[in-house]
Coordinates of C-alpha atoms and ligand atoms in Angstrom, one line a residue:
X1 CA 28.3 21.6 6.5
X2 CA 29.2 19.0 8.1
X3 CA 26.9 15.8 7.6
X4 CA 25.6 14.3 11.4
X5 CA 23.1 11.8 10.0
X6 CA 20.7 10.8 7.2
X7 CA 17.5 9.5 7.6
X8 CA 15.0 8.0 5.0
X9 CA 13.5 11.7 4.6
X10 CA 15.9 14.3 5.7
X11 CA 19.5 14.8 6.2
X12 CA 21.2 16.6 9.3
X13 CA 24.0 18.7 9.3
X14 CA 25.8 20.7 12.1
X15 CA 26.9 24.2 12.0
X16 CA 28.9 26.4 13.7
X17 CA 26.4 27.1 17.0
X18 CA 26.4 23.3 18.6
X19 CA 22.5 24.2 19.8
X20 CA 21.9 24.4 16.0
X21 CA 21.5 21.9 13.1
X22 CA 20.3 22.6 9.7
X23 CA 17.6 19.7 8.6
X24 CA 17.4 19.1 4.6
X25 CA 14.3 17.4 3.6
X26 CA 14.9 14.9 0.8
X27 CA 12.5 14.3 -2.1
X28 CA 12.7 10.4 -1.3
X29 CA 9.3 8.6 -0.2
X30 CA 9.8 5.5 1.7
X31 CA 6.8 3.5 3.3
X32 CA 6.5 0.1 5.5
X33 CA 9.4 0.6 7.1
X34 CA 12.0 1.6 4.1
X35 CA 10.9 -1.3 2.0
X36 CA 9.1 0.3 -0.7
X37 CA 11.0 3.8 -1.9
X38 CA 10.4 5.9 -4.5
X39 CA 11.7 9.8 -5.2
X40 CA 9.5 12.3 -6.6
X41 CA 10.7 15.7 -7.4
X42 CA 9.9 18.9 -5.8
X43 CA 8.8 16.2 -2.5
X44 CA 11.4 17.9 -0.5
X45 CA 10.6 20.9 -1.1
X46 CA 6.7 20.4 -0.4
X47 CA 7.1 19.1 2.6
X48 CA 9.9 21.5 4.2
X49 CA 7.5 24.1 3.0
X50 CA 4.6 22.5 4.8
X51 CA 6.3 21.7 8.0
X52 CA 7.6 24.9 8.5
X53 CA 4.1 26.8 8.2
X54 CA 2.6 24.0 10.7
X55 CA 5.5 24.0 13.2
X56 CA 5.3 27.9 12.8
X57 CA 1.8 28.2 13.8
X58 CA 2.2 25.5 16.9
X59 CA 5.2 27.8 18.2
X60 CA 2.1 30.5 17.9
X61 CA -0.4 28.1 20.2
X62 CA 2.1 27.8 22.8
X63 CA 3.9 23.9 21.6
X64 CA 7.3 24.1 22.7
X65 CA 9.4 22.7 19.3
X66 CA 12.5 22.6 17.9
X67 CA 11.9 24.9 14.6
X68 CA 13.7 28.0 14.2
X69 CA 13.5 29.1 10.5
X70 CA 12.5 28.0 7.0
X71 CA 15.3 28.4 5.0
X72 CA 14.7 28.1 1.1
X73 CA 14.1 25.8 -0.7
X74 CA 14.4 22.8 1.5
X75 CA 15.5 23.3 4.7
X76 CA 15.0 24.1 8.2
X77 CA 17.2 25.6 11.0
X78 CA 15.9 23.6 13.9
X79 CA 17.3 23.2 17.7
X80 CA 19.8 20.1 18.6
X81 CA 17.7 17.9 20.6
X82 CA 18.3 14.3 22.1
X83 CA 15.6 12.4 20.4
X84 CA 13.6 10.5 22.5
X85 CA 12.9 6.8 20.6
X86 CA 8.7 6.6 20.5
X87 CA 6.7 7.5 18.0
X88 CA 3.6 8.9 19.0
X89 CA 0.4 8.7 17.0
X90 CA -2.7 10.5 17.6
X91 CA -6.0 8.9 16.1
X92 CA -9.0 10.9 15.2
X93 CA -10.4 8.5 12.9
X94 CA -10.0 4.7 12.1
X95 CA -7.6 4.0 9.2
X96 CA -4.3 2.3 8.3
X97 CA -2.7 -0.3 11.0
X98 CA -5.2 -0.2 13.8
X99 CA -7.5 -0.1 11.4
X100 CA -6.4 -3.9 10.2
X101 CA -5.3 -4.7 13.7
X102 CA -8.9 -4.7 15.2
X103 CA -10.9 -5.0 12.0
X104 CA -12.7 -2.0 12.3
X105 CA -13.5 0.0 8.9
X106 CA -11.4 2.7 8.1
X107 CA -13.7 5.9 8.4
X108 CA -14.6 5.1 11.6
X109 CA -15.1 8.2 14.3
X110 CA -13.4 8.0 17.5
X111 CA -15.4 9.1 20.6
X112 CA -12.4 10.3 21.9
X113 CA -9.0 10.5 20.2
X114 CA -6.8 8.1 20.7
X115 CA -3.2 7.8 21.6
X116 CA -0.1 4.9 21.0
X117 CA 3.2 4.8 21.5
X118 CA 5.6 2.9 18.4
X119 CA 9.5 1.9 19.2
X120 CA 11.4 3.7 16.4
X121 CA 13.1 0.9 14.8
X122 CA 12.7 -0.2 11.9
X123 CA 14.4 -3.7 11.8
X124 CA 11.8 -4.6 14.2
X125 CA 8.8 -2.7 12.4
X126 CA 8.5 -0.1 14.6
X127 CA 6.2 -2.5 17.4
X128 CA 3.5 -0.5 19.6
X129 CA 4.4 0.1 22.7
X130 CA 2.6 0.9 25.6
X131 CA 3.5 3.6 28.6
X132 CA 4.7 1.0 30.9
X133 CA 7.0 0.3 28.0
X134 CA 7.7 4.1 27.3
X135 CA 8.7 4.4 31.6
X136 CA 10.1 0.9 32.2
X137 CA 12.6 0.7 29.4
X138 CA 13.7 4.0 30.1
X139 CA 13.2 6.1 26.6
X140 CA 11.3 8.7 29.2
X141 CA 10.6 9.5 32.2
X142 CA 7.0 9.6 33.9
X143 CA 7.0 13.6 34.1
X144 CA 8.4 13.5 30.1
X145 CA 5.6 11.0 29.3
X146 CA 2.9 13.3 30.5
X147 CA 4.6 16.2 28.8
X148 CA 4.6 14.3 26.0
X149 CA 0.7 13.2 26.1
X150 CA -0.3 16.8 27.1
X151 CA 2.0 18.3 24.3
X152 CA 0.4 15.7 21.3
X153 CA -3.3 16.4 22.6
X154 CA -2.5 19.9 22.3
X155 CA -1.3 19.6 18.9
X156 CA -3.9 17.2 17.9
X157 CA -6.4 20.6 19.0
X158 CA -4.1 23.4 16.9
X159 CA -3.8 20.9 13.9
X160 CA -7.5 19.8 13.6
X161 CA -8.8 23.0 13.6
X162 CA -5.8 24.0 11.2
X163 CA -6.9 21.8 8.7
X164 CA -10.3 22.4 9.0
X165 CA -10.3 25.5 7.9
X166 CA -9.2 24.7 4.7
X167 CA -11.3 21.6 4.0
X168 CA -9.0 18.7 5.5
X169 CA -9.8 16.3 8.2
X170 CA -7.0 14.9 10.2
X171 CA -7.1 11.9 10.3
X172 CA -4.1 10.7 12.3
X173 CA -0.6 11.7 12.4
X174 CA 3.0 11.0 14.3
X175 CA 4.9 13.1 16.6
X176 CA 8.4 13.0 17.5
X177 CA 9.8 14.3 20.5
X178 CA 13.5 15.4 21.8
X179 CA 15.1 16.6 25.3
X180 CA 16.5 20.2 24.6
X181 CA 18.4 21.7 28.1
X182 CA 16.7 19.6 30.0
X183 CA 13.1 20.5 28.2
X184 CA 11.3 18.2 26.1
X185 CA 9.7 19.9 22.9
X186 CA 8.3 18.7 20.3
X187 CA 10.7 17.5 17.0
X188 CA 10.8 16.1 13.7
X189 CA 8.3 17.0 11.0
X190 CA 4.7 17.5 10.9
X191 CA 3.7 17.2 6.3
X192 CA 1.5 14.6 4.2
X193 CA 4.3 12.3 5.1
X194 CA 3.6 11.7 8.8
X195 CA 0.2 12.3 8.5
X196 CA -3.8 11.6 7.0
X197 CA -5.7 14.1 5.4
X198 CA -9.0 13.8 4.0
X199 CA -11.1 16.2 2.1
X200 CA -14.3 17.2 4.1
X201 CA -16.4 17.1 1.2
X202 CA -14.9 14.1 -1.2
X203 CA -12.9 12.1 1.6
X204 CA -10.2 11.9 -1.0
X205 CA -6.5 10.6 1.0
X206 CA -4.5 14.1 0.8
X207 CA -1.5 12.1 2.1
X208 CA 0.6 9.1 1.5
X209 CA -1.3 6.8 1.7
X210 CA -1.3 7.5 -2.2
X211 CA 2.1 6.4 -2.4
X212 CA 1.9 3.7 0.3
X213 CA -1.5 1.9 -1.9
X214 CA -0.3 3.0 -5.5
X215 CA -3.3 5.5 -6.2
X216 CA -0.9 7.6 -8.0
X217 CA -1.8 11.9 -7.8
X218 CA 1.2 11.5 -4.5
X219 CA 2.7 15.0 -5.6
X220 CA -0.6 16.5 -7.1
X221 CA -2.5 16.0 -3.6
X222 CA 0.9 17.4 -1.7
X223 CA 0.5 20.1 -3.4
X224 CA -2.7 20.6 -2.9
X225 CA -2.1 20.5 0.7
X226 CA 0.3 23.4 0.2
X227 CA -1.9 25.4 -1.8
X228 CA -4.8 25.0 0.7
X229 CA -2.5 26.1 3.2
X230 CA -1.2 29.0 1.5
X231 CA 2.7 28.3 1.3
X232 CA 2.5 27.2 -2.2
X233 CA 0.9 29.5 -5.6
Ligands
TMP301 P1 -0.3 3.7 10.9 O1 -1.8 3.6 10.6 O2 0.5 3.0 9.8 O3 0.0 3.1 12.2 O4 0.1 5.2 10.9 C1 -0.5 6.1 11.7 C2 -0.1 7.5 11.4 O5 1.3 7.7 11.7 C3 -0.2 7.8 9.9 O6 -0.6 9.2 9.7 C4 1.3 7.6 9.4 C5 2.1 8.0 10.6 N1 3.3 7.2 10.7 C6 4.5 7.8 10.3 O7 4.6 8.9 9.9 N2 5.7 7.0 10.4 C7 5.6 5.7 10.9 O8 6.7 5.1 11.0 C8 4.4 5.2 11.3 C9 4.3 3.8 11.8 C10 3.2 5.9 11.1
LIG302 N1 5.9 2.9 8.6 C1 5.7 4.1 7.9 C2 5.0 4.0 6.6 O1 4.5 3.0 6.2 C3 7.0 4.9 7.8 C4 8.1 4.1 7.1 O2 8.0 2.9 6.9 O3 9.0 4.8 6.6 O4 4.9 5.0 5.9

Protein backbone atom coordinates (compact mmCIF):
# COMPACT_ATOMS: atom_id res chain seq x y z
CA UNK A 1 0.00 0.00 0.00
CA UNK A 2 0.88 2.99 -0.84
CA UNK A 3 2.27 5.27 2.13
CA UNK A 4 0.18 8.99 2.32
CA UNK A 5 1.71 10.17 5.60
CA UNK A 6 3.26 9.28 8.96
CA UNK A 7 2.60 10.73 11.98
CA UNK A 8 4.25 10.38 15.49
CA UNK A 9 1.67 7.52 16.26
CA UNK A 10 0.21 6.03 13.15
CA UNK A 11 0.99 5.71 9.56
CA UNK A 12 -1.54 6.23 6.54
CA UNK A 13 -1.71 4.41 3.61
CA UNK A 14 -4.20 4.54 0.60
CA UNK A 15 -5.89 1.74 -1.08
CA UNK A 16 -7.64 1.11 -4.01
CA UNK A 17 -11.23 2.90 -2.98
CA UNK A 18 -9.98 6.75 -2.75
CA UNK A 19 -12.89 7.25 0.21
CA UNK A 20 -10.69 4.70 2.11
CA UNK A 21 -7.30 4.70 3.89
CA UNK A 22 -5.91 2.02 6.04
CA UNK A 23 -4.40 3.67 9.50
CA UNK A 24 -1.46 1.54 11.22
CA UNK A 25 -0.89 2.45 14.72
CA UNK A 26 2.77 2.50 15.62
CA UNK A 27 4.20 1.25 18.91
CA UNK A 28 6.10 4.66 19.28
CA UNK A 29 5.24 6.98 22.37
CA UNK A 30 6.02 10.54 21.87
CA UNK A 31 5.07 13.36 24.53
CA UNK A 32 5.58 17.36 24.70
CA UNK A 33 5.34 17.83 21.35
CA UNK A 34 7.71 14.87 19.81
CA UNK A 35 10.53 15.73 22.12
CA UNK A 36 10.64 12.99 24.39
CA UNK A 37 10.04 9.35 22.44
CA UNK A 38 10.20 6.14 23.36
CA UNK A 39 8.80 2.61 21.67
CA UNK A 40 7.28 0.01 23.65
CA UNK A 41 6.20 -3.22 22.13
CA UNK A 42 2.76 -4.44 21.73
CA UNK A 43 1.80 -0.19 22.15
CA UNK A 44 0.45 -0.37 18.72
CA UNK A 45 -1.34 -2.98 19.06
CA UNK A 46 -3.09 -1.84 22.44
CA UNK A 47 -4.11 1.12 21.27
CA UNK A 48 -5.60 0.07 17.74
CA UNK A 49 -7.35 -2.47 19.85
CA UNK A 50 -8.70 0.12 22.12
CA UNK A 51 -9.67 2.73 19.70
CA UNK A 52 -11.46 0.52 17.65
CA UNK A 53 -13.87 -0.79 20.58
CA UNK A 54 -14.44 3.04 21.63
CA UNK A 55 -14.98 4.43 18.08
CA UNK A 56 -17.18 1.24 17.64
CA UNK A 57 -19.43 1.98 20.50
CA UNK A 58 -19.74 5.94 19.62
CA UNK A 59 -20.84 4.84 15.93
CA UNK A 60 -23.55 2.85 18.35
CA UNK A 61 -24.57 6.30 20.37
CA UNK A 62 -25.16 8.07 17.16
CA UNK A 63 -21.19 10.08 16.79
CA UNK A 64 -20.73 10.36 13.19
CA UNK A 65 -16.74 9.11 12.72
CA UNK A 66 -14.50 7.94 10.36
CA UNK A 67 -13.95 4.09 11.60
CA UNK A 68 -14.95 1.41 9.45
CA UNK A 69 -13.22 -1.82 10.65
CA UNK A 70 -10.55 -3.15 13.08
CA UNK A 71 -8.30 -4.99 11.09
CA UNK A 72 -5.79 -7.27 13.05
CA UNK A 73 -3.31 -6.74 14.66
CA UNK A 74 -2.84 -3.03 14.25
CA UNK A 75 -4.84 -1.39 12.01
CA UNK A 76 -7.91 0.37 11.10
CA UNK A 77 -9.93 0.85 7.79
CA UNK A 78 -11.07 4.33 8.46
CA UNK A 79 -12.91 7.04 5.95
CA UNK A 80 -10.55 9.80 3.98
CA UNK A 81 -11.35 12.83 5.66
CA UNK A 82 -9.86 16.53 5.26
CA UNK A 83 -8.60 17.04 8.75
CA UNK A 84 -9.62 19.99 10.25
CA UNK A 85 -6.32 21.66 12.24
CA UNK A 86 -7.74 22.09 16.15
CA UNK A 87 -7.35 19.89 18.69
CA UNK A 88 -10.17 19.75 20.92
CA UNK A 89 -9.91 18.84 24.59
CA UNK A 90 -12.70 18.08 26.90
CA UNK A 91 -11.98 18.59 30.71
CA UNK A 92 -13.82 16.80 33.41
CA UNK A 93 -11.26 17.21 35.93
CA UNK A 94 -8.23 19.51 36.62
CA UNK A 95 -4.90 17.94 35.58
CA UNK A 96 -1.90 18.42 33.14
CA UNK A 97 -1.53 21.96 31.25
CA UNK A 98 -4.48 23.93 32.61
CA UNK A 99 -3.75 22.39 35.53
CA UNK A 100 -0.16 24.49 35.70
CA UNK A 101 -1.57 27.21 33.61
CA UNK A 102 -3.98 28.57 36.43
CA UNK A 103 -2.46 26.84 39.47
CA UNK A 104 -5.17 24.90 40.37
CA UNK A 105 -4.49 21.27 41.93
CA UNK A 106 -4.79 18.55 39.68
CA UNK A 107 -7.87 16.50 41.04
CA UNK A 108 -10.00 19.23 40.93
CA UNK A 109 -13.88 18.69 39.84
CA UNK A 110 -15.29 20.83 37.21
CA UNK A 111 -18.82 22.09 37.76
CA UNK A 112 -19.32 21.87 34.30
CA UNK A 113 -16.97 20.35 31.75
CA UNK A 114 -14.97 22.29 30.06
CA UNK A 115 -13.94 22.81 26.43
CA UNK A 116 -10.52 24.38 24.45
CA UNK A 117 -9.49 24.49 21.27
CA UNK A 118 -5.21 23.67 20.50
CA UNK A 119 -3.63 24.73 16.89
CA UNK A 120 -2.07 21.33 15.70
CA UNK A 121 1.40 22.27 15.31
CA UNK A 122 3.87 21.23 16.85
CA UNK A 123 6.83 23.71 16.02
CA UNK A 124 4.75 26.11 17.79
CA UNK A 125 3.51 23.77 20.76
CA UNK A 126 0.28 23.28 19.76
CA UNK A 127 -0.99 27.08 21.36
CA UNK A 128 -4.74 27.27 22.73
CA UNK A 129 -6.84 28.68 20.68
CA UNK A 130 -10.03 30.13 21.18
CA UNK A 131 -13.41 29.99 18.76
CA UNK A 132 -12.87 33.32 17.45
CA UNK A 133 -9.55 31.88 16.41
CA UNK A 134 -11.19 28.42 15.23
CA UNK A 135 -13.85 30.98 12.86
CA UNK A 136 -11.55 33.85 12.07
CA UNK A 137 -8.55 32.04 10.75
CA UNK A 138 -10.69 29.86 8.86
CA UNK A 139 -9.78 26.07 10.07
CA UNK A 140 -13.93 25.94 10.43
CA UNK A 141 -16.73 27.33 9.87
CA UNK A 142 -19.32 28.63 12.54
CA UNK A 143 -21.98 25.73 11.63
CA UNK A 144 -18.63 23.14 11.75
CA UNK A 145 -17.69 24.69 15.14
CA UNK A 146 -21.03 23.99 16.73
CA UNK A 147 -21.02 20.56 15.19
CA UNK A 148 -17.89 20.19 16.51
CA UNK A 149 -18.81 21.30 20.31
CA UNK A 150 -22.16 19.41 20.15
CA UNK A 151 -20.23 16.22 18.70
CA UNK A 152 -17.23 16.41 21.72
CA UNK A 153 -19.99 16.99 24.45
CA UNK A 154 -21.65 14.08 23.19
CA UNK A 155 -18.76 11.98 23.30
CA UNK A 156 -17.55 13.34 26.49
CA UNK A 157 -21.41 11.71 27.78
CA UNK A 158 -20.82 8.08 25.85
CA UNK A 159 -17.11 7.94 27.03
CA UNK A 160 -17.75 8.88 30.78
CA UNK A 161 -20.18 6.55 31.37
CA UNK A 162 -18.01 3.96 29.16
CA UNK A 163 -15.42 4.20 31.53
CA UNK A 164 -17.29 4.21 34.35
CA UNK A 165 -18.46 1.07 34.17
CA UNK A 166 -15.43 -0.42 34.44
CA UNK A 167 -13.84 1.63 37.23
CA UNK A 168 -12.12 4.50 35.15
CA UNK A 169 -12.78 8.20 35.43
CA UNK A 170 -12.10 10.32 32.46
CA UNK A 171 -10.40 12.70 33.15
CA UNK A 172 -9.77 14.63 29.97
CA UNK A 173 -9.08 13.67 26.49
CA UNK A 174 -8.53 15.13 22.64
CA UNK A 175 -10.68 14.93 19.76
CA UNK A 176 -9.88 15.31 16.26
CA UNK A 177 -12.14 16.17 13.59
CA UNK A 178 -12.32 15.87 9.59
CA UNK A 179 -14.73 17.08 6.67
CA UNK A 180 -15.99 13.81 4.91
CA UNK A 181 -18.53 14.79 1.66
CA UNK A 182 -19.14 17.84 3.01
CA UNK A 183 -19.93 16.18 6.74
CA UNK A 184 -17.79 16.76 9.53
CA UNK A 185 -17.35 13.49 11.77
CA UNK A 186 -15.32 12.86 14.22
CA UNK A 187 -11.44 11.41 13.37
CA UNK A 188 -8.28 10.23 14.67
CA UNK A 189 -8.06 8.04 17.77
CA UNK A 190 -9.62 7.86 20.99
CA UNK A 191 -6.79 5.17 23.56
CA UNK A 192 -4.52 6.00 26.78
CA UNK A 193 -2.66 8.08 24.42
CA UNK A 194 -5.02 11.00 23.90
CA UNK A 195 -6.55 10.58 27.00
CA UNK A 196 -6.67 10.45 31.36
CA UNK A 197 -7.90 7.66 33.10
CA UNK A 198 -8.06 7.28 36.71
CA UNK A 199 -9.11 4.38 38.76
CA UNK A 200 -12.27 5.16 40.78
CA UNK A 201 -11.10 3.58 43.76
CA UNK A 202 -7.02 4.13 43.80
CA UNK A 203 -6.83 7.31 41.46
CA UNK A 204 -3.91 5.57 39.90
CA UNK A 205 -3.00 7.57 36.02
CA UNK A 206 -4.27 4.64 33.57
CA UNK A 207 -2.75 6.67 30.78
CA UNK A 208 0.36 8.44 29.64
CA UNK A 209 0.90 10.47 31.85
CA UNK A 210 3.10 7.43 33.02
CA UNK A 211 5.29 7.79 30.21
CA UNK A 212 4.99 11.63 30.01
CA UNK A 213 6.28 11.82 34.20
CA UNK A 214 8.49 8.53 34.12
CA UNK A 215 6.26 6.42 36.65
CA UNK A 216 7.15 3.46 34.62
CA UNK A 217 3.93 0.40 34.50
CA UNK A 218 3.13 2.60 30.70
CA UNK A 219 2.31 -0.81 29.06
CA UNK A 220 1.03 -2.66 32.28
CA UNK A 221 -1.68 0.15 32.91
CA UNK A 222 -2.53 0.06 28.85
CA UNK A 223 -3.28 -3.05 29.19
CA UNK A 224 -5.17 -2.90 31.91
CA UNK A 225 -7.34 -0.48 30.08
CA UNK A 226 -7.80 -3.16 27.50
CA UNK A 227 -8.56 -5.83 29.79
CA UNK A 228 -11.16 -3.63 31.66
CA UNK A 229 -12.65 -3.03 28.48
CA UNK A 230 -12.80 -6.39 27.34
CA UNK A 231 -10.68 -6.35 23.97
CA UNK A 232 -7.71 -7.79 25.58
CA UNK A 233 -7.55 -11.60 27.75
P1 LIG B 1 -2.94 18.72 28.39
O1 LIG B 1 -3.32 18.68 29.83
O2 LIG B 1 -1.52 18.41 28.12
O3 LIG B 1 -3.39 20.00 27.72
O4 LIG B 1 -3.76 17.55 27.66
C1 LIG B 1 -5.16 17.43 27.77
C2 LIG B 1 -5.60 16.09 27.20
O5 LIG B 1 -5.44 16.07 25.80
C3 LIG B 1 -4.82 14.91 27.73
O6 LIG B 1 -5.70 13.82 27.89
C4 LIG B 1 -3.80 14.61 26.65
C5 LIG B 1 -4.50 15.05 25.40
N1 LIG B 1 -3.61 15.62 24.41
C6 LIG B 1 -3.23 14.88 23.31
O7 LIG B 1 -3.65 13.74 23.16
N2 LIG B 1 -2.39 15.43 22.39
C7 LIG B 1 -1.93 16.70 22.49
O8 LIG B 1 -1.17 17.15 21.63
C8 LIG B 1 -2.34 17.47 23.63
C9 LIG B 1 -1.85 18.88 23.81
C10 LIG B 1 -3.16 16.89 24.56
N1 LIG C 1 1.54 17.32 23.60
C1 LIG C 1 1.10 15.95 23.77
C2 LIG C 1 1.77 15.23 24.90
O1 LIG C 1 2.47 15.81 25.72
C3 LIG C 1 1.24 15.17 22.52
C4 LIG C 1 2.62 15.20 21.91
O2 LIG C 1 3.41 16.03 22.27
O3 LIG C 1 2.88 14.36 21.08
O4 LIG C 1 1.62 14.05 24.99
Amino acid sequence: MEKLYEGKAKIVYKTDDPDVLVCEYKDSLTAFDGTKKDSMEEKGELNAKISSAIFSYLTKQGIPNHFIEFVPPRTQKVKKVEIIPVEVVIRNVMAGSISKRLGIPEGTALSEPLIEFYLKNDDLHDPIICENHVTGLGFATRQQLDVIKDLAFKVNDAMKKFFLDVGLRLIDFKLEFGTHKGQVILADEFSPDTCRLWDVNTNEKMDKDRFRRDMGGVMEAYLEVARRIHVQD
